[in-house]
Coordinates of C-alpha atoms in Angstrom, one line a residue:
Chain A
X1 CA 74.5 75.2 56.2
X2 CA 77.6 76.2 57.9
X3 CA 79.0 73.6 60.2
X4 CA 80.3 76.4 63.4
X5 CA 81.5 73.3 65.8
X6 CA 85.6 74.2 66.2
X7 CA 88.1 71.9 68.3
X8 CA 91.3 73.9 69.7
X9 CA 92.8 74.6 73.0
X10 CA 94.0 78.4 73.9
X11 CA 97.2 76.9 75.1
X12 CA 98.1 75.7 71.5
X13 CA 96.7 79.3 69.9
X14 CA 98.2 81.4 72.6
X15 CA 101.8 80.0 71.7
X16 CA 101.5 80.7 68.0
X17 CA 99.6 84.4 68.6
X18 CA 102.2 85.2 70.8
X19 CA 106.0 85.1 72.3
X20 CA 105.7 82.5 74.4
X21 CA 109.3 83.2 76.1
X22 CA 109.0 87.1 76.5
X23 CA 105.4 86.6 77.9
X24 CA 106.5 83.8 80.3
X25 CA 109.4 85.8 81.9
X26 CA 107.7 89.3 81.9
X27 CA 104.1 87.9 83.2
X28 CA 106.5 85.9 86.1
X29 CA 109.0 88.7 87.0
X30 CA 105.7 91.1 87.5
X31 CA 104.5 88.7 90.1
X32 CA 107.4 87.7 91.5
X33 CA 108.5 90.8 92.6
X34 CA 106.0 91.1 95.2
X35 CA 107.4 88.0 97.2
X36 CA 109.6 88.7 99.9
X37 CA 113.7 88.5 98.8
X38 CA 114.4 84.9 100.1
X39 CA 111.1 83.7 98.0
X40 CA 112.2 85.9 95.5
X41 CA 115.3 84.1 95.1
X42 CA 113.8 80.7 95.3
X43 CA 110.9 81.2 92.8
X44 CA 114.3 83.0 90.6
X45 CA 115.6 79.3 90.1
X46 CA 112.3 77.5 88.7
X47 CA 113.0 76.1 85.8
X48 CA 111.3 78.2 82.7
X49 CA 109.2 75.6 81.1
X50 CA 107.2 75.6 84.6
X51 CA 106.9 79.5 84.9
X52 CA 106.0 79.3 81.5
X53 CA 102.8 77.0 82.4
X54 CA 102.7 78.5 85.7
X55 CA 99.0 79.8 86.3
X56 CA 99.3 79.9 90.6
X57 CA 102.1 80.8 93.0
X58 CA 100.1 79.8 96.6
X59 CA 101.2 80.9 99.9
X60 CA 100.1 79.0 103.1
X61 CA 101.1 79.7 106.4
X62 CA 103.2 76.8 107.5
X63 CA 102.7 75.0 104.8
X64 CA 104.9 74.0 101.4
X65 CA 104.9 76.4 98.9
X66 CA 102.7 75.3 96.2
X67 CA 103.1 76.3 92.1
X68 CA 99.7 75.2 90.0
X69 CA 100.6 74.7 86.4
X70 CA 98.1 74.5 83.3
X71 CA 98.6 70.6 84.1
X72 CA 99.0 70.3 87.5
X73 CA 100.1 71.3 90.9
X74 CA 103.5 70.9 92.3
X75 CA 105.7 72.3 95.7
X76 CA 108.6 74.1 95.5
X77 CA 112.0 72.9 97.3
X78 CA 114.5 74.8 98.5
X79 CA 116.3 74.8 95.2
X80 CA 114.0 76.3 93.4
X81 CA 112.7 72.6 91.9
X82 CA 109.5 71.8 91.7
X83 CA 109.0 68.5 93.7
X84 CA 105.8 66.8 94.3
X85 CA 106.6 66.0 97.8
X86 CA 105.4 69.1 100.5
X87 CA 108.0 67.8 103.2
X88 CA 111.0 68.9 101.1
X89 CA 108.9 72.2 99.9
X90 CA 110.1 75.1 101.3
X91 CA 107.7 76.3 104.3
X92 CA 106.1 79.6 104.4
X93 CA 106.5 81.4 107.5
X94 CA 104.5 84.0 109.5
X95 CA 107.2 86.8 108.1
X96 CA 106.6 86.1 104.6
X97 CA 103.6 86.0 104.6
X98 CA 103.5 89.5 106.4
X99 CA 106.3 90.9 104.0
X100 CA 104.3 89.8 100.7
X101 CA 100.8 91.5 102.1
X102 CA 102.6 94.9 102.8
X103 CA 104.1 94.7 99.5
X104 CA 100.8 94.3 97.2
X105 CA 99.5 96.6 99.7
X106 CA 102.4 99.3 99.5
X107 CA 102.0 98.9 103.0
X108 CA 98.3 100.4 103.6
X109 CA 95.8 97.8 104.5
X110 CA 93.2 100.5 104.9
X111 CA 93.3 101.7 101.3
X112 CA 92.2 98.7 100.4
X113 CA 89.4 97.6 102.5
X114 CA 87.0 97.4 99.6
X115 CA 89.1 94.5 98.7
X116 CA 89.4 93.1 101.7
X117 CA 86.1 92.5 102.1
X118 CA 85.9 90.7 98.7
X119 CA 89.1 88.6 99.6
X120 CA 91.1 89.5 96.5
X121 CA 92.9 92.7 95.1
X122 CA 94.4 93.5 91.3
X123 CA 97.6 94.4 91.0
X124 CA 99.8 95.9 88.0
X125 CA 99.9 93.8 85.4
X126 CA 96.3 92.8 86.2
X127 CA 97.3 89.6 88.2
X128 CA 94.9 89.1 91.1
X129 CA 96.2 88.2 94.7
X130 CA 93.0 86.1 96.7
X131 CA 93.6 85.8 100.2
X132 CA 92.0 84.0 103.4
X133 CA 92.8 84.7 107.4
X134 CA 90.3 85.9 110.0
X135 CA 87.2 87.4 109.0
X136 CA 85.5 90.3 111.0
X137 CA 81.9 90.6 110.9
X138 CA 79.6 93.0 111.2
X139 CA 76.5 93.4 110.8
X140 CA 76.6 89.5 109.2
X141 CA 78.9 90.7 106.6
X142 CA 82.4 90.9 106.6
X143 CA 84.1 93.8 107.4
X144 CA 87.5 93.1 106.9
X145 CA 89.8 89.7 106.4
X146 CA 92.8 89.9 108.8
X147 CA 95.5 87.7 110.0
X148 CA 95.9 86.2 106.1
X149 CA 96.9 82.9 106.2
X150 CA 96.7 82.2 102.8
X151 CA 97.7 84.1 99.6
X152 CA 96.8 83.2 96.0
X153 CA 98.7 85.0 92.9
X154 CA 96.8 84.3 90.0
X155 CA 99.3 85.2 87.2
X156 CA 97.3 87.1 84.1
X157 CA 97.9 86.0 80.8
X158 CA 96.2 87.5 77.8
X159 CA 96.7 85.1 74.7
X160 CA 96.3 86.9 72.0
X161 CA 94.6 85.9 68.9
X162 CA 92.7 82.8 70.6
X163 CA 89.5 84.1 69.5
X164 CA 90.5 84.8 65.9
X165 CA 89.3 81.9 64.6
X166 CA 85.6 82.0 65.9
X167 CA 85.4 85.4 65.1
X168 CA 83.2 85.0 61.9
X169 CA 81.1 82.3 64.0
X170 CA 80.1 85.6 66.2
X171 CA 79.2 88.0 63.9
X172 CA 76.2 87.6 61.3
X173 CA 74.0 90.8 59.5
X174 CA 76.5 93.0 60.1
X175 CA 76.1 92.6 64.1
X176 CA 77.4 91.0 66.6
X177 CA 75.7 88.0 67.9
X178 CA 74.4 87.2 71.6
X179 CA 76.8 85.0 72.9
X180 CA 77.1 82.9 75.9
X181 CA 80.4 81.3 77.1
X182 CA 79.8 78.4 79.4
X183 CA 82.5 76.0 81.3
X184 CA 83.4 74.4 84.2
X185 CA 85.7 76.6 86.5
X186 CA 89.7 77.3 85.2
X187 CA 89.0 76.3 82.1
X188 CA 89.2 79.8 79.9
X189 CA 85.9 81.3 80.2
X190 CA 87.4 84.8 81.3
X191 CA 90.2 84.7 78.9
X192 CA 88.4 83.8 75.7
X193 CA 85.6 86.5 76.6
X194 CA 88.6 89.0 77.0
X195 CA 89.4 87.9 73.8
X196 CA 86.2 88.4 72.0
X197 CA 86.1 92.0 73.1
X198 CA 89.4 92.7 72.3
X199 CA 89.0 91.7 68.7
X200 CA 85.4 93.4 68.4
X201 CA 86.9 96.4 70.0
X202 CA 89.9 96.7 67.3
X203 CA 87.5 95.3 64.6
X204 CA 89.3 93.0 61.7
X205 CA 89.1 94.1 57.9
X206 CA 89.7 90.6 56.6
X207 CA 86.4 89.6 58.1
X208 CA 84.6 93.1 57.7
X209 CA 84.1 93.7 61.5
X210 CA 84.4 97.4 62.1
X211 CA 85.9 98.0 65.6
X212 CA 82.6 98.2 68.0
X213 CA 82.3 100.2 71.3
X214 CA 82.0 97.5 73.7
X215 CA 80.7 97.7 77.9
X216 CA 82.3 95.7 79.4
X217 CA 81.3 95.2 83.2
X218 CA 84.3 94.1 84.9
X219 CA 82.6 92.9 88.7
X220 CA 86.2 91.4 90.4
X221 CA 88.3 93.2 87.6
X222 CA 89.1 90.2 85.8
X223 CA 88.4 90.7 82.2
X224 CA 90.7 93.5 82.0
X225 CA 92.6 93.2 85.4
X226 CA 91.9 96.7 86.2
X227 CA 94.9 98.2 88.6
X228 CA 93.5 101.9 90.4
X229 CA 90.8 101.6 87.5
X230 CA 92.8 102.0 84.6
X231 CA 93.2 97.9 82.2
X232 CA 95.9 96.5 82.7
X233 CA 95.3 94.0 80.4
X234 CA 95.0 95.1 76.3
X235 CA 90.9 95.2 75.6
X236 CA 91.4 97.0 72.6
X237 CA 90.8 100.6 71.6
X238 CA 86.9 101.2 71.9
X239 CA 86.6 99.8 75.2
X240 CA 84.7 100.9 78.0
X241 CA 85.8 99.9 81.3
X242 CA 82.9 99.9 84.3
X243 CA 85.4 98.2 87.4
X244 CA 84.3 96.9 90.4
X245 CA 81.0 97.4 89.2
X246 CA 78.0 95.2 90.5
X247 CA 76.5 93.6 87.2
X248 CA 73.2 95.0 87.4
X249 CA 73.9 98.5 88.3
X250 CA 77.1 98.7 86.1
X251 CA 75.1 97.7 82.9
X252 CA 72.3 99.3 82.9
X253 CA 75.1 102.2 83.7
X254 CA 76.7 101.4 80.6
X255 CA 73.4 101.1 78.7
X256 CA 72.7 105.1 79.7
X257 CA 76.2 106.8 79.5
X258 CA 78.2 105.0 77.1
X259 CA 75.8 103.6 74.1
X260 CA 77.7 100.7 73.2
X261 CA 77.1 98.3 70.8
X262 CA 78.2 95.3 73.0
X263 CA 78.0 94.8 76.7
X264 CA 80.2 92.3 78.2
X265 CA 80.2 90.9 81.6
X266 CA 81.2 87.8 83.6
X267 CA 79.5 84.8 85.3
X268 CA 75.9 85.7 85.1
X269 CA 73.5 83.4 86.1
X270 CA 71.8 85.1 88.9
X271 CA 68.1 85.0 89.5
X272 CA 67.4 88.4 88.1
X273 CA 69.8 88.5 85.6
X274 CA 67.6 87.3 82.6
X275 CA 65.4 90.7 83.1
X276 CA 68.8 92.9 82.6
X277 CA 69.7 91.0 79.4
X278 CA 66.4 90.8 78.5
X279 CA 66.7 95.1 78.5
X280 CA 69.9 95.0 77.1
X281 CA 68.6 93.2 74.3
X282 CA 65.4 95.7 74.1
X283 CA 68.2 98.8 73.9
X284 CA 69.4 97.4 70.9
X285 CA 72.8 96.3 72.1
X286 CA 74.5 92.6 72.5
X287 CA 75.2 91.1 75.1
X288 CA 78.4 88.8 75.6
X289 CA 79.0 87.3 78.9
X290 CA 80.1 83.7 80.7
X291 CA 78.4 81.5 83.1
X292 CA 79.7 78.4 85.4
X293 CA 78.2 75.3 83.6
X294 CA 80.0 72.1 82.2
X295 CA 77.5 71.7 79.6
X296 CA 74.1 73.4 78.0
X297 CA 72.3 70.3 80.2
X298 CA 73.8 71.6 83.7
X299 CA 73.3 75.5 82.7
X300 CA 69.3 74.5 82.3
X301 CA 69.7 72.9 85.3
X302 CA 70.1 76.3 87.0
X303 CA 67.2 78.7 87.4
X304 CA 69.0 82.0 86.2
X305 CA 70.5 80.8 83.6
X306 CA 67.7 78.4 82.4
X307 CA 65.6 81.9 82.1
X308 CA 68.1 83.8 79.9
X309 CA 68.5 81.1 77.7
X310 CA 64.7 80.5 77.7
X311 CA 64.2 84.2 76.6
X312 CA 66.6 83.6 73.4
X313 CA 69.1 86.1 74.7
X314 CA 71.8 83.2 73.4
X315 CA 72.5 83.5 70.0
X316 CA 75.6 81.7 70.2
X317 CA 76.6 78.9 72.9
X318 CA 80.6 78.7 73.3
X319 CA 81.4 75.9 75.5
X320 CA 84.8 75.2 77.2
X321 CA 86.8 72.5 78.9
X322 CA 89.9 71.5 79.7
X323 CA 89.8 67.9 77.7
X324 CA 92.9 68.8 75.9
X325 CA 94.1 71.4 78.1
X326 CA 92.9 74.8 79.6
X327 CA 90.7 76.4 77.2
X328 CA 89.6 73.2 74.9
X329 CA 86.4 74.7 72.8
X330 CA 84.1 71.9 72.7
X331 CA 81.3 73.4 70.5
X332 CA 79.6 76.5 69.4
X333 CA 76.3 76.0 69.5
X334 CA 73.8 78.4 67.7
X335 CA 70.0 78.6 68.3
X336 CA 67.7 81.6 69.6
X337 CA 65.8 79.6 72.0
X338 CA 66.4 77.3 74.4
X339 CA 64.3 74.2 73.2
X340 CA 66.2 74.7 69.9
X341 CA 69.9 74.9 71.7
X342 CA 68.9 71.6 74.0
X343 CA 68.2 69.7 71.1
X344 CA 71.3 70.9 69.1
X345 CA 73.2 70.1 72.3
X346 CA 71.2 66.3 72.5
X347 CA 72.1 65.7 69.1
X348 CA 76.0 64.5 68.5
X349 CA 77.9 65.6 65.6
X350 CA 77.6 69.0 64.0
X351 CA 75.9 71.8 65.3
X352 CA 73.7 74.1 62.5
X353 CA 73.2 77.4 61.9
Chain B
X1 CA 142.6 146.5 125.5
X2 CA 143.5 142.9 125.0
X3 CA 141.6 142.4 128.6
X4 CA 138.3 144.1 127.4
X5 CA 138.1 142.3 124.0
X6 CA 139.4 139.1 126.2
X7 CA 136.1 139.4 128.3
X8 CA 134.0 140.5 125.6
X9 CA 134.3 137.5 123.7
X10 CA 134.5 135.4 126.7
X11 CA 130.9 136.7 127.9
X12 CA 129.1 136.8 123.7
X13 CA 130.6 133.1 123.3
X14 CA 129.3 132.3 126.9
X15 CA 125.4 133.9 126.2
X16 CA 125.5 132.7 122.7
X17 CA 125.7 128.7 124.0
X18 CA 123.3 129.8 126.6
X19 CA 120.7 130.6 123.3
X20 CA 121.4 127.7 121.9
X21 CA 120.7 125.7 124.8
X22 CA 117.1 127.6 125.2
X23 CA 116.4 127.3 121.3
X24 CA 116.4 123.3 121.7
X25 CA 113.1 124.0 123.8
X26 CA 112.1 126.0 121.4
X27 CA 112.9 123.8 118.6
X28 CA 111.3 120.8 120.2
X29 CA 107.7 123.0 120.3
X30 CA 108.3 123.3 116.7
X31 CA 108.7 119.9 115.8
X32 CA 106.1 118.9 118.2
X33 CA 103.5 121.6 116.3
X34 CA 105.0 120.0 112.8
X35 CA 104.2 116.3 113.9
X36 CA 101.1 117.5 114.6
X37 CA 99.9 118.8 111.6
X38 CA 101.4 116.1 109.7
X39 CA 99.6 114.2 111.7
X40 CA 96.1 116.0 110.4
X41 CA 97.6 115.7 106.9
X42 CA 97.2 112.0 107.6
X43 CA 94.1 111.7 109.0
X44 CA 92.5 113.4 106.0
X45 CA 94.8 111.3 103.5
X46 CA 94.0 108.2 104.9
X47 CA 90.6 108.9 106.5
X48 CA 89.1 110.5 104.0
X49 CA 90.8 109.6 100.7
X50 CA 92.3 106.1 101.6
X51 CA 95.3 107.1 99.4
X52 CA 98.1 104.1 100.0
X53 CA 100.9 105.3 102.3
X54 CA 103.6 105.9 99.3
X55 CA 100.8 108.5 98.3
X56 CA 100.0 110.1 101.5
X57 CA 103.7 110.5 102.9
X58 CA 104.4 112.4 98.9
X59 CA 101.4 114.6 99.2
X60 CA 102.8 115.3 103.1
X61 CA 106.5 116.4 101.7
X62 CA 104.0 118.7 99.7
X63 CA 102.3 120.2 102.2
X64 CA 105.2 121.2 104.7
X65 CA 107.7 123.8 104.1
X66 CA 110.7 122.3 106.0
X67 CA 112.4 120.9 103.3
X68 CA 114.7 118.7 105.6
X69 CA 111.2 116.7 106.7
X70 CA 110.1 116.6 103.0
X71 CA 113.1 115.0 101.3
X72 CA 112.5 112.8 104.5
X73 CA 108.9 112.1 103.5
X74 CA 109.7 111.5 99.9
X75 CA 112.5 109.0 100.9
X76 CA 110.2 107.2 103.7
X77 CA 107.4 107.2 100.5
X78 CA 110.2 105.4 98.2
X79 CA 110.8 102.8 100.7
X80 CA 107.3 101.8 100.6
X81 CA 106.6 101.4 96.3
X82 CA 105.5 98.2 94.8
X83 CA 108.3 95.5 95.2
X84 CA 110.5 97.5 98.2
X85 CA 112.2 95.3 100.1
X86 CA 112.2 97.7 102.6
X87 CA 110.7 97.2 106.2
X88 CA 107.9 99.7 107.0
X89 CA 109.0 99.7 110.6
X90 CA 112.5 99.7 110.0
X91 CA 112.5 102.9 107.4
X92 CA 109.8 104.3 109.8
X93 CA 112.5 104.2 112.7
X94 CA 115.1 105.3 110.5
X95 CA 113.0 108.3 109.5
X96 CA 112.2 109.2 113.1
X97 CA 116.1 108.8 113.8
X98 CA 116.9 111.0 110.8
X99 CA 114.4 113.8 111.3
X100 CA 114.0 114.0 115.4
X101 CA 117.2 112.8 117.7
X102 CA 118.4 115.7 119.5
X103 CA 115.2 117.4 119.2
X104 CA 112.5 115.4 120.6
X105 CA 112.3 113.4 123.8
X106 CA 112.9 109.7 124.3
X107 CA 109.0 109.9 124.8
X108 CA 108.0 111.9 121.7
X109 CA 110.0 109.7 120.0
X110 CA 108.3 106.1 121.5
X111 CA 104.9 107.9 120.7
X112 CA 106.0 108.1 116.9
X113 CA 107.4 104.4 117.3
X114 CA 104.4 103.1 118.4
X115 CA 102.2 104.9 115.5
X116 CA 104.9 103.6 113.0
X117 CA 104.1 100.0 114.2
X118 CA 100.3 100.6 113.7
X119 CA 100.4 102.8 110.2
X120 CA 98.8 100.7 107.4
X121 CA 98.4 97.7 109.0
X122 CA 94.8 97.6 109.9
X123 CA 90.7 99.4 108.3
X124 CA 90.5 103.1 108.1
X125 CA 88.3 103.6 111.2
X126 CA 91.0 101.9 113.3
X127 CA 94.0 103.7 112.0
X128 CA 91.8 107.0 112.7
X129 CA 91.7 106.0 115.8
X130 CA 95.5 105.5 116.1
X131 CA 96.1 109.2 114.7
X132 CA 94.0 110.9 117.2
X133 CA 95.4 108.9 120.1
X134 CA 98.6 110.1 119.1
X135 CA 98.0 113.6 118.4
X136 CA 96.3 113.3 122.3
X137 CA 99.5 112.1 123.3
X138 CA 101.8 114.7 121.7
X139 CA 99.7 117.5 122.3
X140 CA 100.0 116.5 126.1
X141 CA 103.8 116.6 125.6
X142 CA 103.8 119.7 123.8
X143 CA 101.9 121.4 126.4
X144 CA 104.6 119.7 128.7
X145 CA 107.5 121.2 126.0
X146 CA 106.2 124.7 126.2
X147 CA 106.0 124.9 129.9
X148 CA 109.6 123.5 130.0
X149 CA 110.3 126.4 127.5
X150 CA 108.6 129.0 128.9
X151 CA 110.4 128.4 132.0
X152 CA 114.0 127.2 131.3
X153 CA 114.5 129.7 127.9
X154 CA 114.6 132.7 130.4
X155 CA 117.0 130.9 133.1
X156 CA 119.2 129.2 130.2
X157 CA 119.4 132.6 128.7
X158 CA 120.4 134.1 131.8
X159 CA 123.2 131.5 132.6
X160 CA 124.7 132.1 129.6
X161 CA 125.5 135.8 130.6
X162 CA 126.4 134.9 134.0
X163 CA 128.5 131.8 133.3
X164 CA 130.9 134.1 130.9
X165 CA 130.6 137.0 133.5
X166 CA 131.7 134.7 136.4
X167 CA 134.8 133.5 134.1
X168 CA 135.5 136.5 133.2
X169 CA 135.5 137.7 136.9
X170 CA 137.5 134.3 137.9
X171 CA 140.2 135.7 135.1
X172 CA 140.7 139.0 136.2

């Protein structure tokens, strides 16, 4: 019996898989050039250990402007310093924030009402800008969100080779296995499943994994930060990109025109989401997706996701935290069923395949 | 001899500046007509394709054969890319400055102003909306331009001629 439970943090894989310093400066600079001159200038002089651990630049009308790190938020002064104080922040003012949304919007809020609507657009590099103001309604939905008050850069990072250690854990038989990844929110759900398919997609010849043709439904173009449709973010070669796609529609999408051998997708957990994998599973293809849940306990605790896993559609449970830093893998649970996965999760120590 | 060639000149410089005077009606018409096309160029480009405005003002410079106004366009499209510093309305007013002053009216010109200060800023339906409102409002003033032409070409033409006779007659 193999003993598949694994302790490790992204953080700590990302800096050996990669440069940490190129990636720090290149992944800042992208985003930083969207910020109006002065803020330019001021987010220049941060010192590099925080860009490096920077995950959030946050821009608040009136308000200090706020830099979220892998461990923890601070304001930024008016020397470029991090300070934990808002009242010597620097203040965002009405013209910033009106310079920054005509440059991630190259001026045209129209083109990008799709967006809009959803409150966050992709931009090169695959970062992702969420923003808030007034929302227009119509027809009880929103039509379009104007006067922002509040902009969000969520700064992309791909850290390669996180997943290269659970990579034999996932495949078995010459297959890849069902697998769910499960955590609570910000803590690496998105970027180890980006992972995963990126490996799978290149394949490894040390493990004998041939590079598989992976679907991979990107909903708010996330996994692969999609910019004008095209991945921003490397997903390897024998990816299929659906963008924008709702789940449903874009799978089953998938399942028709591209025949791959894995689909991958985000957060499920909706109601009817169990009957989707359930036909993913009938075509013959794996499924790979994540799901908001702290533990195997709280994901039975929600309906949707209480019925995939009831089906067996989970041949492997990954679950995250952030217990020793963003991305800390906590176990990897394997089971077919549900009753079998709750007891495996019950019962401390190792988990059994 | 000298007298004839004296008043010859005097009279062909005289009627030439008198063209020129009744081509700036003419001129205006023109621009008026290009604005206004352009103006359909961006309707459909926005509208219809919701290409950003980088895109729409490069696919514009493509469409129109004054190359003056394109190599405007494609400038005016540069000072919108990702990570300009640029102000829209600022390189807007620059652009109108560059391509229009001494052609088009204070009024032609505010019309274009006040489109610059609503281009990109808000949905499709509205900026539609914005478009036609100021096609409406140049087509009134070209209608206004081409009346002004038709009747002030002929007289500007005319006063010219007379202007260079009159000196002419004044010399001898």
């Amino acid at each position: 019996m193999e003993r598949i439970s694994l302790k490790m943090t992204i953080n700590n894989q990302a800096g050996a898989a990669s440069g940490k310093t190129g990636l720090a400066k290149d992944k800042w600079e992208e985003v930083v050039r969207f910020f109006p001159p002065e803020l330019r200038q001021l987010l220049a002089k941060v010192p590099f250990n925080f860009r490096r651990k920077a995950v959030e630049i946050r821009l608040r009308l009136n308000q200090a402007l706020e830099l979220n790190c892998d461990d923890g938020a601070s304001y930024i002064s008016r020397d470029g310093l991090p300070v934990e104080e808002a009242a010597e922040a620097v203040v965002i003012t009405h013209d910033e924030i009106k310079k920054t949304i005509q440059s991630i919007t190259s001026g045209s809020l129209y083109a990008l009402e799709e967006e809009l609507i959803h409150g966050y657009l992709t931009l090169p590099g695959g970062h992702r800008v969420g923003f808030t103001g007034h929302a227009l309604q119509e027809s009880g939905r929103i039509r379009l969100i104007k006067n922002i008050s509040s902009i969000n850069f969520r700064i992309a990072k791909a850290l390669k080779g996180i997943a290269r250690p659970i990579l034999p854990l996932l495949w078995k038989d010459g297959r890849f296995l069902k697998t769910l990844i499960i955590s609570a929110p910000a803590a690496g759900k998105t970027t180890l499943l980006r992972e995963i398919v990126r490996e799978f997609s290149y394949g490894n010849s040390d493990l004998g994994i041939p590079g598989l043709h992976v679907g991979l439904v990107d909903e708010r173009s996330e996994i692969a930060g999609s910019y004008q449709g095209v991945p921003q973010l490397d997903i390897g070669p024998r990816t299929d990109v659906l963008d924008g796609a709702p789940k449903k529609e874009g799978i089953y999408l998938l399942l028709r025109a591209m025949n791959p051998q894995i689909i991958a997708t985000d957060e499920i957990g909706g109601e009817d989401d169990f009957q989707v994998i359930g036909d993913v599973i009938n075509a013959g293809v794996s499924i790979l997706a994540t799901a908001h849940a702290r533990s195997l306990a709280e994901a039975m605790l929600r309906p949707g996701l209480k019925r995939v896993l009831e089906t067996g559609s989970v041949e492997r449970l990954i679950a995250l935290s952030n217990r020793m830093g963003t991305g800390t893998i906590e176990s990897i649970k394997a089971g077919v069923s549900a009753a079998e996965l709750l007891v495996k999760a019950i019962r401390p120590g190792g988990y059994y395949d | 001899m000298i007298k004839t060639v004296g008043a010859v000149l005097i009279i062909g410089t005289s009627t030439l500046i008198g063209f020129f005077c009744a081509q700036k009606f003419g001129e205006r018409c023109q621009l008026l007509k290009l604005w206004l096309r352009i103006l359909a160029i961006f309707q459909t480009e926005i509208y219809c394709q919701a290409q950003v405005l980088p895109e729409v003002f490069r696919r514009t410079a493509l469409f129109i054969e004054d190359r003056y106004f394109a190599n405007a366009f494609t400038w005016l499209a540069s000072s919108l890319e990702f990570g300009s510093d640029q102000d829209f309305s600022e390189a807007w007013r620059r652009f109108l400055i560059e391509t229009g002053v001494g052609v088009l009216t204070k009024n032609d010109l505010t019309v274009l102003n006040e489109l610059g200060d609503y281009l990109g800023c808000t949905d499709r339906r509205d900026q539609l909306e914005k478009i036609v409102n100021c096609q409406a409002k140049l087509e009134q003033n070209l209608k206004t331009a081409e009346n002004e032409r038709s009747k002030r070409v002929g007289v500007y033409r005319y006063l010219g001629f007379a202007m260079g006779a009159v000196l002419v007659l004044w010399l001898l």
